[in-house]
Amino acid sequence: VCATPVCAAPVSAAPVCAAAVCATPVCADETPRAFLSVLLGALVMQCGAGHAAVLKELELRHYLETALTLTGDGDFKMERVAIRSTRAHTGARASSAVVVRGGARLVLRHSVVEDCTAALVLCAADAHVEARACAFRRNRVIVNAGRGGLVTLSGCTLSGNDHVSRASANVVVRLDGEEADEPGVQVQG
């Protein structure tokens, strides 16, 4: 069994922040059948401008606390990350999944956010989230952004969510090629 973790390359040529958490198998022939690491509770990652942090092949389970808070003006990348409520089996939604503070930029790929009050919370006008090929299931709201920001959902599956967006007039939420069963969602494509 190959279980030694290694960190993936940064999202840009910028140095990787010390806060990067990775759980990728080193054996090239090993296909991950399940997440190698599960974190319970809150995780906070901070990255300054010109730096990048990577979170890969990980499951975050939470309930009362925010699962992941991103702070600073750096670039964050999440691949194959699942964020779930520890009490989903009771029908209870957890608090917010991802909170983006400051001018942080998040690229989210092939990930799942389910059973949360809010999947993505933007706390600044210059915050930016791009989600590609992700699934958002049974959340109260996918995007909550009272202070502005930009969210792009591309090739994502939206299922069983109460609302796609609760945002101020300064927020742009782009839907591109989504599969959605949400009432009132218009898909551009």
mmCIF file of C-alpha atoms in Angstrom, residues 9-174:
data_model
loop_
_atom_site.group_PDB
_atom_site.id
_atom_site.type_symbol
_atom_site.label_atom_id
_atom_site.label_comp_id
_atom_site.label_asym_id
_atom_site.label_seq_id
_atom_site.Cartn_x
_atom_site.Cartn_y
_atom_site.Cartn_z
ATOM 1 C CA ALA A 9 2.624 21.775 -7.808
ATOM 2 C CA PRO A 10 1.453 25.309 -7.039
ATOM 3 C CA VAL A 11 -1.344 26.864 -9.099
ATOM 4 C CA SER A 12 1.120 29.366 -10.551
ATOM 5 C CA ALA A 13 4.841 29.939 -10.675
ATOM 6 C CA ALA A 14 4.535 31.565 -7.256
ATOM 7 C CA PRO A 15 6.004 29.803 -4.218
ATOM 8 C CA VAL A 16 3.716 27.457 -2.315
ATOM 9 C CA CYS A 17 2.551 28.653 1.097
ATOM 10 C CA ALA A 18 3.621 26.620 4.090
ATOM 11 C CA ALA A 19 -0.080 26.070 4.822
ATOM 12 C CA ALA A 20 -0.554 23.804 1.801
ATOM 13 C CA VAL A 21 -2.116 20.476 2.729
ATOM 14 C CA CYS A 22 -1.882 17.559 0.343
ATOM 15 C CA ALA A 23 -2.807 13.918 0.495
ATOM 16 C CA THR A 24 -1.769 12.604 -2.894
ATOM 17 C CA PRO A 25 -0.355 9.070 -3.231
ATOM 18 C CA VAL A 26 3.228 8.928 -4.510
ATOM 19 C CA CYS A 27 2.731 5.675 -6.423
ATOM 20 C CA ALA A 28 1.734 6.622 -9.955
ATOM 21 C CA ASP A 29 -0.029 3.307 -10.539
ATOM 22 C CA GLU A 30 -2.262 3.654 -7.472
ATOM 23 C CA THR A 31 -5.716 5.019 -8.199
ATOM 24 C CA PRO A 32 -7.306 6.611 -5.126
ATOM 25 C CA ARG A 33 -10.443 4.640 -4.283
ATOM 26 C CA ALA A 34 -11.388 6.934 -1.436
ATOM 27 C CA PHE A 35 -9.967 10.003 0.211
ATOM 28 C CA LEU A 36 -6.679 9.280 1.919
ATOM 29 C CA SER A 37 -7.256 11.868 4.638
ATOM 30 C CA VAL A 38 -10.326 13.074 6.489
ATOM 31 C CA LEU A 39 -10.198 16.224 8.609
ATOM 32 C CA LEU A 40 -12.866 16.887 11.226
ATOM 33 C CA GLY A 41 -13.531 20.496 12.228
ATOM 34 C CA ALA A 42 -12.193 23.797 10.972
ATOM 35 C CA LEU A 43 -9.216 24.459 8.710
ATOM 36 C CA VAL A 44 -7.811 27.971 8.103
ATOM 37 C CA MET A 45 -5.339 28.629 5.280
ATOM 38 C CA GLN A 46 -3.565 31.950 4.748
ATOM 39 C CA CYS A 47 -1.607 32.993 1.688
ATOM 40 C CA GLY A 48 -0.166 36.371 0.733
ATOM 41 C CA ALA A 49 -0.103 37.953 -2.710
ATOM 42 C CA GLY A 50 2.211 36.124 -5.097
ATOM 43 C CA HIS A 51 1.863 32.828 -3.214
ATOM 44 C CA ALA A 52 -0.302 29.763 -3.745
ATOM 45 C CA ALA A 53 -1.719 26.975 -1.561
ATOM 46 C CA VAL A 54 -3.035 23.595 -2.688
ATOM 47 C CA LEU A 55 -5.564 21.282 -1.051
ATOM 48 C CA LYS A 56 -5.925 17.963 -2.852
ATOM 49 C CA GLU A 57 -7.758 14.636 -2.392
ATOM 50 C CA LEU A 58 -9.089 15.364 1.041
ATOM 51 C CA GLU A 59 -12.420 15.160 2.852
ATOM 52 C CA LEU A 60 -13.421 17.883 5.317
ATOM 53 C CA ARG A 61 -16.263 17.070 7.714
ATOM 54 C CA HIS A 62 -17.735 19.800 9.879
ATOM 55 C CA TYR A 63 -20.876 20.957 11.615
ATOM 56 C CA LEU A 64 -20.882 24.052 13.862
ATOM 57 C CA GLU A 65 -17.708 25.642 12.481
ATOM 58 C CA THR A 66 -16.799 26.723 8.946
ATOM 59 C CA ALA A 67 -14.993 23.836 7.246
ATOM 60 C CA LEU A 68 -12.409 25.957 5.401
ATOM 61 C CA THR A 69 -11.514 29.641 5.709
ATOM 62 C CA LEU A 70 -9.166 31.152 3.123
ATOM 63 C CA THR A 71 -7.506 34.454 4.031
ATOM 64 C CA GLY A 72 -5.048 36.803 2.377
ATOM 65 C CA ASP A 73 -4.563 37.861 -1.221
ATOM 66 C CA GLY A 74 -3.019 34.629 -2.517
ATOM 67 C CA ASP A 75 -4.173 31.925 -4.905
ATOM 68 C CA PHE A 76 -5.773 28.758 -3.561
ATOM 69 C CA LYS A 77 -6.442 25.576 -5.498
ATOM 70 C CA MET A 78 -8.620 22.674 -4.380
ATOM 71 C CA GLU A 79 -8.862 19.449 -6.366
ATOM 72 C CA ARG A 80 -10.965 16.415 -5.519
ATOM 73 C CA VAL A 81 -11.962 17.788 -2.131
ATOM 74 C CA ALA A 82 -15.233 16.828 -0.453
ATOM 75 C CA ILE A 83 -16.826 19.044 2.199
ATOM 76 C CA ARG A 84 -19.663 17.403 4.113
ATOM 77 C CA SER A 85 -21.777 17.814 7.233
ATOM 78 C CA THR A 86 -20.977 15.359 10.004
ATOM 79 C CA ARG A 87 -24.720 15.218 10.695
ATOM 80 C CA ALA A 88 -26.036 14.798 7.155
ATOM 81 C CA HIS A 89 -27.517 11.428 8.133
ATOM 82 C CA THR A 90 -29.937 13.336 10.424
ATOM 83 C CA GLY A 91 -30.841 15.855 7.724
ATOM 84 C CA ALA A 92 -28.988 18.646 9.557
ATOM 85 C CA ARG A 93 -26.986 21.093 7.479
ATOM 86 C CA ALA A 94 -23.563 22.185 8.679
ATOM 87 C CA SER A 95 -22.414 25.812 8.764
ATOM 88 C CA SER A 96 -20.591 27.378 5.793
ATOM 89 C CA ALA A 97 -18.295 25.156 3.757
ATOM 90 C CA VAL A 98 -15.762 27.666 2.343
ATOM 91 C CA VAL A 99 -15.311 31.292 3.422
ATOM 92 C CA VAL A 100 -13.106 33.437 1.160
ATOM 93 C CA ARG A 101 -11.742 36.546 2.904
ATOM 94 C CA GLY A 102 -9.692 39.408 1.484
ATOM 95 C CA GLY A 103 -8.655 39.303 -2.150
ATOM 96 C CA ALA A 104 -8.142 35.540 -2.178
ATOM 97 C CA ARG A 105 -8.721 33.645 -5.415
ATOM 98 C CA LEU A 106 -9.970 30.052 -5.257
ATOM 99 C CA VAL A 107 -9.968 27.538 -8.096
ATOM 100 C CA LEU A 108 -12.111 24.532 -7.164
ATOM 101 C CA ARG A 109 -12.024 21.453 -9.416
ATOM 102 C CA HIS A 110 -13.754 18.055 -9.309
ATOM 103 C CA SER A 111 -14.975 18.637 -5.768
ATOM 104 C CA VAL A 112 -18.189 18.133 -3.798
ATOM 105 C CA VAL A 113 -19.894 20.431 -1.285
ATOM 106 C CA GLU A 114 -23.018 19.028 0.313
ATOM 107 C CA ASP A 115 -25.377 19.522 3.240
ATOM 108 C CA CYS A 116 -24.104 22.986 4.250
ATOM 109 C CA THR A 117 -25.841 26.259 5.067
ATOM 110 C CA ALA A 118 -23.698 28.049 2.454
ATOM 111 C CA ALA A 119 -21.290 26.354 0.065
ATOM 112 C CA LEU A 120 -19.244 29.442 -0.887
ATOM 113 C CA VAL A 121 -19.126 32.661 1.162
ATOM 114 C CA LEU A 122 -17.296 35.674 -0.273
ATOM 115 C CA CYS A 123 -16.417 38.403 2.233
ATOM 116 C CA ALA A 124 -14.756 40.984 -0.038
ATOM 117 C CA ALA A 125 -15.452 42.711 -3.342
ATOM 118 C CA ASP A 126 -12.185 41.436 -4.827
ATOM 119 C CA ALA A 127 -12.683 37.791 -3.784
ATOM 120 C CA HIS A 128 -12.913 35.376 -6.722
ATOM 121 C CA VAL A 129 -14.039 31.741 -6.914
ATOM 122 C CA GLU A 130 -13.969 29.562 -10.008
ATOM 123 C CA ALA A 131 -15.574 26.123 -9.703
ATOM 124 C CA ARG A 132 -15.247 23.606 -12.549
ATOM 125 C CA ALA A 133 -16.805 20.142 -12.718
ATOM 126 C CA CYS A 134 -17.956 20.321 -9.087
ATOM 127 C CA ALA A 135 -21.135 19.098 -7.410
ATOM 128 C CA PHE A 136 -23.181 21.235 -5.004
ATOM 129 C CA ARG A 137 -25.884 19.160 -3.299
ATOM 130 C CA ARG A 138 -28.510 19.881 -0.651
ATOM 131 C CA ASN A 139 -27.039 23.233 0.453
ATOM 132 C CA ARG A 140 -29.254 26.096 1.622
ATOM 133 C CA VAL A 141 -27.392 28.455 -0.743
ATOM 134 C CA ILE A 142 -24.428 27.883 -3.056
ATOM 135 C CA VAL A 143 -23.090 31.475 -3.176
ATOM 136 C CA ASN A 144 -23.474 33.934 -0.298
ATOM 137 C CA ALA A 145 -21.711 37.213 -1.023
ATOM 138 C CA GLY A 146 -22.916 40.355 0.700
ATOM 139 C CA ARG A 147 -19.894 42.501 -0.186
ATOM 140 C CA GLY A 148 -19.360 41.639 -3.827
ATOM 141 C CA GLY A 149 -16.972 39.387 -5.699
ATOM 142 C CA LEU A 150 -16.961 37.077 -8.689
ATOM 143 C CA VAL A 151 -18.065 33.432 -8.784
ATOM 144 C CA THR A 152 -17.914 31.312 -11.930
ATOM 145 C CA LEU A 153 -19.536 27.868 -11.931
ATOM 146 C CA SER A 154 -18.634 25.894 -15.035
ATOM 147 C CA GLY A 155 -19.686 22.323 -15.765
ATOM 148 C CA CYS A 156 -21.004 21.927 -12.214
ATOM 149 C CA THR A 157 -23.934 19.844 -11.003
ATOM 150 C CA LEU A 158 -26.418 21.673 -8.770
ATOM 151 C CA SER A 159 -28.863 19.376 -7.017
ATOM 152 C CA GLY A 160 -31.316 19.831 -4.153
ATOM 153 C CA ASN A 161 -30.067 23.288 -3.128
ATOM 154 C CA ASP A 162 -32.574 25.852 -1.815
ATOM 155 C CA HIS A 163 -30.959 28.824 -3.622
ATOM 156 C CA VAL A 164 -28.116 29.367 -6.068
ATOM 157 C CA SER A 165 -27.176 32.846 -4.873
ATOM 158 C CA ARG A 166 -27.802 35.356 -2.111
ATOM 159 C CA ALA A 167 -25.612 38.204 -3.173
ATOM 160 C CA SER A 168 -25.290 41.955 -3.234
ATOM 161 C CA ALA A 169 -25.629 43.931 -6.455
ATOM 162 C CA ASN A 170 -21.819 43.922 -6.690
ATOM 163 C CA VAL A 171 -21.536 40.157 -7.132
ATOM 164 C CA VAL A 172 -21.340 38.411 -10.477
ATOM 165 C CA VAL A 173 -22.360 34.736 -10.495
ATOM 166 C CA ARG A 174 -21.770 33.087 -13.858
#
